[in-house]
């Protein structure tokens, strides 16, 4: 049987001998690792939604000067000119694949018997046609059916989960109450956090004849840039076209500050854990000075003595790192809504590994100075310690 | 009184000397406390800043009336201005004024959209008058049909100045353009209209059409506690009119908007509390280690006649003192960082760095210190004197 080295056994037993102190330091490390991982995973979630939304074959057309679909308005004449531009992919009936959409940010909540029942949160209500499913890759009806009457909507799976609603439930959007006729999935795209209503019904209820945007589908990916330039140069059409993927990638601007916040907060908490670990190890060293002197007298080198002190701190770091990573994984699969963007929290292995590395770093930093002090112990002085 | 002060001074000296006995432990515990309170203060300031944005830009004494069946409607005015006399006559309503929204393109492509608000200058400013707007500017707005007041950020972003005659065009060129004469500016820190263009509603109606209609009506009420009941009464009055209304307080409306950030707020708050909770454990651990090393000494003090209360107070006093010092330094460091960020980055919002946060956070350090040291101190004073004197660690 392979016996572990004495240093590891010695370090492990000393960690167990002071359970209360070990627990406190481990908790401090676990908290900083959890915060670091969760906040970075949130930033990663925002980026993931931004990158995975939109199709490489789609061109999104907004009104000139509009920076988002919510602030864009295209009148019917412009819509008709854009929808029938040449070069678009066609469906089985030979119609151009162009999805006309009206996008409205509204306060939504659960409803019952025509009245609001839950607290409101801002989500996107999008007026669409059945053609929208052909234009938006990965969006498919999961349960139920497309709305067939005014007053009906379909709801993205993320929003359904957050509001706790399903087919047949009612939701209040703005000042109207709708009945859910179906749910749809969107393969990790931003649409999974939206509610879709029939375009003509939404136009009628909002008093608009136009729409916010048109999404054009091209036969090939490499045709999108040419379409964007053609629309920009087209006389009489004053619009702001771009590829759909480029539009959604702009959401990523939110992710940067969030990741920075995660790194900063995790580091601050980690520094606190370093100080706590250092405190604990110095106290342990002062209690065991005679013991360490005895080890030196028995022939163990000063590097062994310093090394086991460092190893003890590292063991605490490992325990804290495993605990923190495990706690962070508990949040895996949580649905979040940040600035109107809905997504599922996912813990990528790289982020968890970074969190665990932070724990190891905390363990090392917390043990370096006490280990150095132990390394410099003189045998005679240590044995005389009361 | 002198005796009490004398005893307190002796007690304080003992506490100070005890802390100096193991300076390394004291410094490490102090630094840990500084970090925790630094983080807590920083997070509290961020939350206070966001709450202040809500309070300054929204009021509980201003109600907003919109069409009931409109879904997020800002593009088309539907509410009849003829509702105004009825709203004004409603008991509890002090003033009412229509607001019609008109969106315009920035001067160049990629510039942000401009929000122009058509207002009745006679009644709008009785609900909210930006402090920076002078009487002369008001007179100019009322005296000229095409006059406009512009928020300073809009002026700077579009390269305009007071006195210019400009044209506001709707996005996509859909709709009639609005030619206005800029007669005054509004300070950018006015949360309500600091980033808008105020024009005369009658002129806006003549240009954009839909005469007699407005986007929403603002109503100032006498008392905030009646906001809910007045909103309901107003909606009941108009329930059978051509355009039924939906009335809410400005603050409730803004709160809905900020609810999209509620999960982020909750997370920030949770992190702040976690930092404090871990601090309590860390300080408690430090006190435990200190007591363990001084158990024989504590037993000796007890044997000499010092009471349990005295020993209790001495040890807890050390923890509370370090906690207070750590919170003062941590809070001031957080304020320093926030102030330098405000200056260096030129943030568009004013970060809240107020003495009231100082007065909230620093007293928090006392229960933190007390809670942290409670268990180890109680265990130490309850130990029989003989056991304490025999304690070998």
PDB file of N, CA and C in Angstrom, chain A residues 275-322:
ATOM      1  N   UNK A 275      -6.219  37.250   4.711  1.00  0.00           N
ATOM      2  CA  UNK A 275      -5.873  37.819   6.018  1.00  0.00           C
ATOM      3  C   UNK A 275      -6.349  36.909   7.146  1.00  0.00           C
ATOM      4  N   UNK A 276      -7.552  36.348   6.973  1.00  0.00           N
ATOM      5  CA  UNK A 276      -8.086  35.447   8.003  1.00  0.00           C
ATOM      6  C   UNK A 276      -7.216  34.193   8.103  1.00  0.00           C
ATOM      7  N   UNK A 277      -6.832  33.659   6.939  1.00  0.00           N
ATOM      8  CA  UNK A 277      -5.991  32.452   6.926  1.00  0.00           C
ATOM      9  C   UNK A 277      -4.630  32.716   7.554  1.00  0.00           C
ATOM     10  N   UNK A 278      -4.103  33.901   7.253  1.00  0.00           N
ATOM     11  CA  UNK A 278      -2.790  34.276   7.794  1.00  0.00           C
ATOM     12  C   UNK A 278      -2.852  34.365   9.318  1.00  0.00           C
ATOM     13  N   UNK A 279      -3.912  34.955   9.801  1.00  0.00           N
ATOM     14  CA  UNK A 279      -4.135  35.101  11.235  1.00  0.00           C
ATOM     15  C   UNK A 279      -4.164  33.739  11.911  1.00  0.00           C
ATOM     16  N   UNK A 280      -4.930  32.841  11.296  1.00  0.00           N
ATOM     17  CA  UNK A 280      -5.090  31.486  11.854  1.00  0.00           C
ATOM     18  C   UNK A 280      -3.758  30.751  11.883  1.00  0.00           C
ATOM     19  N   UNK A 281      -3.008  30.871  10.809  1.00  0.00           N
ATOM     20  CA  UNK A 281      -1.755  30.128  10.714  1.00  0.00           C
ATOM     21  C   UNK A 281      -0.694  30.685  11.664  1.00  0.00           C
ATOM     22  N   UNK A 282      -0.666  31.997  11.827  1.00  0.00           N
ATOM     23  CA  UNK A 282       0.267  32.584  12.779  1.00  0.00           C
ATOM     24  C   UNK A 282      -0.055  32.119  14.198  1.00  0.00           C
ATOM     25  N   UNK A 283      -1.338  32.061  14.512  1.00  0.00           N
ATOM     26  CA  UNK A 283      -1.747  31.612  15.844  1.00  0.00           C
ATOM     27  C   UNK A 283      -1.367  30.144  16.030  1.00  0.00           C
ATOM     28  N   UNK A 284      -1.593  29.358  14.983  1.00  0.00           N
ATOM     29  CA  UNK A 284      -1.245  27.924  15.063  1.00  0.00           C
ATOM     30  C   UNK A 284       0.269  27.761  15.256  1.00  0.00           C
ATOM     31  N   UNK A 285       1.018  28.568  14.561  1.00  0.00           N
ATOM     32  CA  UNK A 285       2.472  28.488  14.650  1.00  0.00           C
ATOM     33  C   UNK A 285       2.960  28.850  16.052  1.00  0.00           C
ATOM     34  N   UNK A 286       2.351  29.881  16.618  1.00  0.00           N
ATOM     35  CA  UNK A 286       2.813  30.299  17.946  1.00  0.00           C
ATOM     36  C   UNK A 286       2.454  29.239  18.994  1.00  0.00           C
ATOM     37  N   UNK A 287       1.344  28.516  18.770  1.00  0.00           N
ATOM     38  CA  UNK A 287       0.978  27.448  19.715  1.00  0.00           C
ATOM     39  C   UNK A 287       1.886  26.242  19.558  1.00  0.00           C
ATOM     40  N   UNK A 288       2.408  26.032  18.368  1.00  0.00           N
ATOM     41  CA  UNK A 288       3.166  24.808  18.073  1.00  0.00           C
ATOM     42  C   UNK A 288       4.658  25.066  17.929  1.00  0.00           C
ATOM     43  N   UNK A 289       5.117  26.186  18.447  1.00  0.00           N
ATOM     44  CA  UNK A 289       6.537  26.528  18.265  1.00  0.00           C
ATOM     45  C   UNK A 289       7.432  25.428  18.806  1.00  0.00           C
ATOM     46  N   UNK A 290       7.090  24.930  20.013  1.00  0.00           N
ATOM     47  CA  UNK A 290       7.935  23.895  20.610  1.00  0.00           C
ATOM     48  C   UNK A 290       7.884  22.625  19.770  1.00  0.00           C
ATOM     49  N   UNK A 291       6.689  22.339  19.254  1.00  0.00           N
ATOM     50  CA  UNK A 291       6.521  21.145  18.409  1.00  0.00           C
ATOM     51  C   UNK A 291       7.367  21.258  17.147  1.00  0.00           C
ATOM     52  N   UNK A 292       7.350  22.445  16.547  1.00  0.00           N
ATOM     53  CA  UNK A 292       8.136  22.646  15.331  1.00  0.00           C
ATOM     54  C   UNK A 292       9.638  22.567  15.657  1.00  0.00           C
ATOM     55  N   UNK A 293      10.012  23.086  16.842  1.00  0.00           N
ATOM     56  CA  UNK A 293      11.417  22.998  17.260  1.00  0.00           C
ATOM     57  C   UNK A 293      11.833  21.542  17.438  1.00  0.00           C
ATOM     58  N   UNK A 294      10.888  20.747  17.977  1.00  0.00           N
ATOM     59  CA  UNK A 294      11.169  19.314  18.185  1.00  0.00           C
ATOM     60  C   UNK A 294      11.399  18.625  16.837  1.00  0.00           C
ATOM     61  N   UNK A 295      10.568  18.965  15.865  1.00  0.00           N
ATOM     62  CA  UNK A 295      10.729  18.390  14.516  1.00  0.00           C
ATOM     63  C   UNK A 295      12.111  18.729  13.956  1.00  0.00           C
ATOM     64  N   UNK A 296      12.516  19.959  14.170  1.00  0.00           N
ATOM     65  CA  UNK A 296      13.839  20.383  13.660  1.00  0.00           C
ATOM     66  C   UNK A 296      14.934  19.605  14.374  1.00  0.00           C
ATOM     67  N   UNK A 297      14.735  19.446  15.693  1.00  0.00           N
ATOM     68  CA  UNK A 297      15.750  18.712  16.473  1.00  0.00           C
ATOM     69  C   UNK A 297      15.838  17.254  16.033  1.00  0.00           C
ATOM     70  N   UNK A 298      14.718  16.699  15.572  1.00  0.00           N
ATOM     71  CA  UNK A 298      14.696  15.291  15.129  1.00  0.00           C
ATOM     72  C   UNK A 298      15.328  15.111  13.748  1.00  0.00           C
ATOM     73  N   UNK A 299      15.605  16.250  13.093  1.00  0.00           N
ATOM     74  CA  UNK A 299      16.278  16.116  11.800  1.00  0.00           C
ATOM     75  C   UNK A 299      15.511  16.624  10.611  1.00  0.00           C
ATOM     76  N   UNK A 300      14.262  17.015  10.823  1.00  0.00           N
ATOM     77  CA  UNK A 300      13.528  17.566   9.682  1.00  0.00           C
ATOM     78  C   UNK A 300      14.100  18.941   9.352  1.00  0.00           C
ATOM     79  N   UNK A 301      14.228  19.201   8.062  1.00  0.00           N
ATOM     80  CA  UNK A 301      14.868  20.454   7.639  1.00  0.00           C
ATOM     81  C   UNK A 301      13.937  21.643   7.866  1.00  0.00           C
ATOM     82  N   UNK A 302      14.536  22.841   7.833  1.00  0.00           N
ATOM     83  CA  UNK A 302      13.722  24.051   7.992  1.00  0.00           C
ATOM     84  C   UNK A 302      12.745  24.177   6.824  1.00  0.00           C
ATOM     85  N   UNK A 303      13.125  23.652   5.661  1.00  0.00           N
ATOM     86  CA  UNK A 303      12.228  23.757   4.499  1.00  0.00           C
ATOM     87  C   UNK A 303      11.032  22.832   4.663  1.00  0.00           C
ATOM     88  N   UNK A 304      11.254  21.714   5.346  1.00  0.00           N
ATOM     89  CA  UNK A 304      10.139  20.816   5.629  1.00  0.00           C
ATOM     90  C   UNK A 304       9.143  21.531   6.539  1.00  0.00           C
ATOM     91  N   UNK A 305       9.676  22.150   7.590  1.00  0.00           N
ATOM     92  CA  UNK A 305       8.819  22.843   8.558  1.00  0.00           C
ATOM     93  C   UNK A 305       8.048  23.978   7.878  1.00  0.00           C
ATOM     94  N   UNK A 306       8.756  24.790   7.093  1.00  0.00           N
ATOM     95  CA  UNK A 306       8.091  25.869   6.379  1.00  0.00           C
ATOM     96  C   UNK A 306       7.096  25.321   5.370  1.00  0.00           C
ATOM     97  N   UNK A 307       7.501  24.215   4.714  1.00  0.00           N
ATOM     98  CA  UNK A 307       6.658  23.620   3.685  1.00  0.00           C
ATOM     99  C   UNK A 307       5.342  23.090   4.222  1.00  0.00           C
ATOM    100  N   UNK A 308       5.380  22.458   5.405  1.00  0.00           N
ATOM    101  CA  UNK A 308       4.121  21.908   5.935  1.00  0.00           C
ATOM    102  C   UNK A 308       3.171  23.019   6.357  1.00  0.00           C
ATOM    103  N   UNK A 309       3.755  24.142   6.825  1.00  0.00           N
ATOM    104  CA  UNK A 309       2.871  25.277   7.169  1.00  0.00           C
ATOM    105  C   UNK A 309       2.156  25.757   5.916  1.00  0.00           C
ATOM    106  N   UNK A 310       2.915  25.859   4.830  1.00  0.00           N
ATOM    107  CA  UNK A 310       2.321  26.306   3.567  1.00  0.00           C
ATOM    108  C   UNK A 310       1.298  25.291   3.062  1.00  0.00           C
ATOM    109  N   UNK A 311       1.632  24.014   3.250  1.00  0.00           N
ATOM    110  CA  UNK A 311       0.740  22.952   2.804  1.00  0.00           C
ATOM    111  C   UNK A 311      -0.586  22.979   3.573  1.00  0.00           C
ATOM    112  N   UNK A 312      -0.506  23.275   4.872  1.00  0.00           N
ATOM    113  CA  UNK A 312      -1.741  23.386   5.664  1.00  0.00           C
ATOM    114  C   UNK A 312      -2.645  24.457   5.081  1.00  0.00           C
ATOM    115  N   UNK A 313      -2.044  25.590   4.749  1.00  0.00           N
ATOM    116  CA  UNK A 313      -2.832  26.690   4.187  1.00  0.00           C
ATOM    117  C   UNK A 313      -3.407  26.298   2.834  1.00  0.00           C
ATOM    118  N   UNK A 314      -2.597  25.541   2.071  1.00  0.00           N
ATOM    119  CA  UNK A 314      -3.059  25.123   0.752  1.00  0.00           C
ATOM    120  C   UNK A 314      -4.234  24.136   0.873  1.00  0.00           C
ATOM    121  N   UNK A 315      -4.140  23.251   1.888  1.00  0.00           N
ATOM    122  CA  UNK A 315      -5.230  22.281   2.103  1.00  0.00           C
ATOM    123  C   UNK A 315      -6.528  23.013   2.417  1.00  0.00           C
ATOM    124  N   UNK A 316      -6.430  24.045   3.268  1.00  0.00           N
ATOM    125  CA  UNK A 316      -7.621  24.847   3.594  1.00  0.00           C
ATOM    126  C   UNK A 316      -8.153  25.513   2.321  1.00  0.00           C
ATOM    127  N   UNK A 317      -7.240  25.996   1.478  1.00  0.00           N
ATOM    128  CA  UNK A 317      -7.623  26.609   0.209  1.00  0.00           C
ATOM    129  C   UNK A 317      -8.361  25.629  -0.693  1.00  0.00           C
ATOM    130  N   UNK A 318      -7.862  24.382  -0.732  1.00  0.00           N
ATOM    131  CA  UNK A 318      -8.505  23.349  -1.565  1.00  0.00           C
ATOM    132  C   UNK A 318      -9.918  23.061  -1.057  1.00  0.00           C
ATOM    133  N   UNK A 319     -10.030  22.917   0.262  1.00  0.00           N
ATOM    134  CA  UNK A 319     -11.365  22.635   0.838  1.00  0.00           C
ATOM    135  C   UNK A 319     -12.310  23.805   0.539  1.00  0.00           C
ATOM    136  N   UNK A 320     -11.803  25.037   0.740  1.00  0.00           N
ATOM    137  CA  UNK A 320     -12.626  26.225   0.455  1.00  0.00           C
ATOM    138  C   UNK A 320     -12.997  26.308  -1.013  1.00  0.00           C
ATOM    139  N   UNK A 321     -12.047  25.979  -1.884  1.00  0.00           N
ATOM    140  CA  UNK A 321     -12.288  26.033  -3.323  1.00  0.00           C
ATOM    141  C   UNK A 321     -13.332  25.017  -3.756  1.00  0.00           C
ATOM    142  N   UNK A 322     -13.240  23.800  -3.227  1.00  0.00           N
ATOM    143  CA  UNK A 322     -14.216  22.768  -3.567  1.00  0.00           C
ATOM    144  C   UNK A 322     -15.606  23.161  -3.058  1.00  0.00           C
TER     145      UNK A 322
END
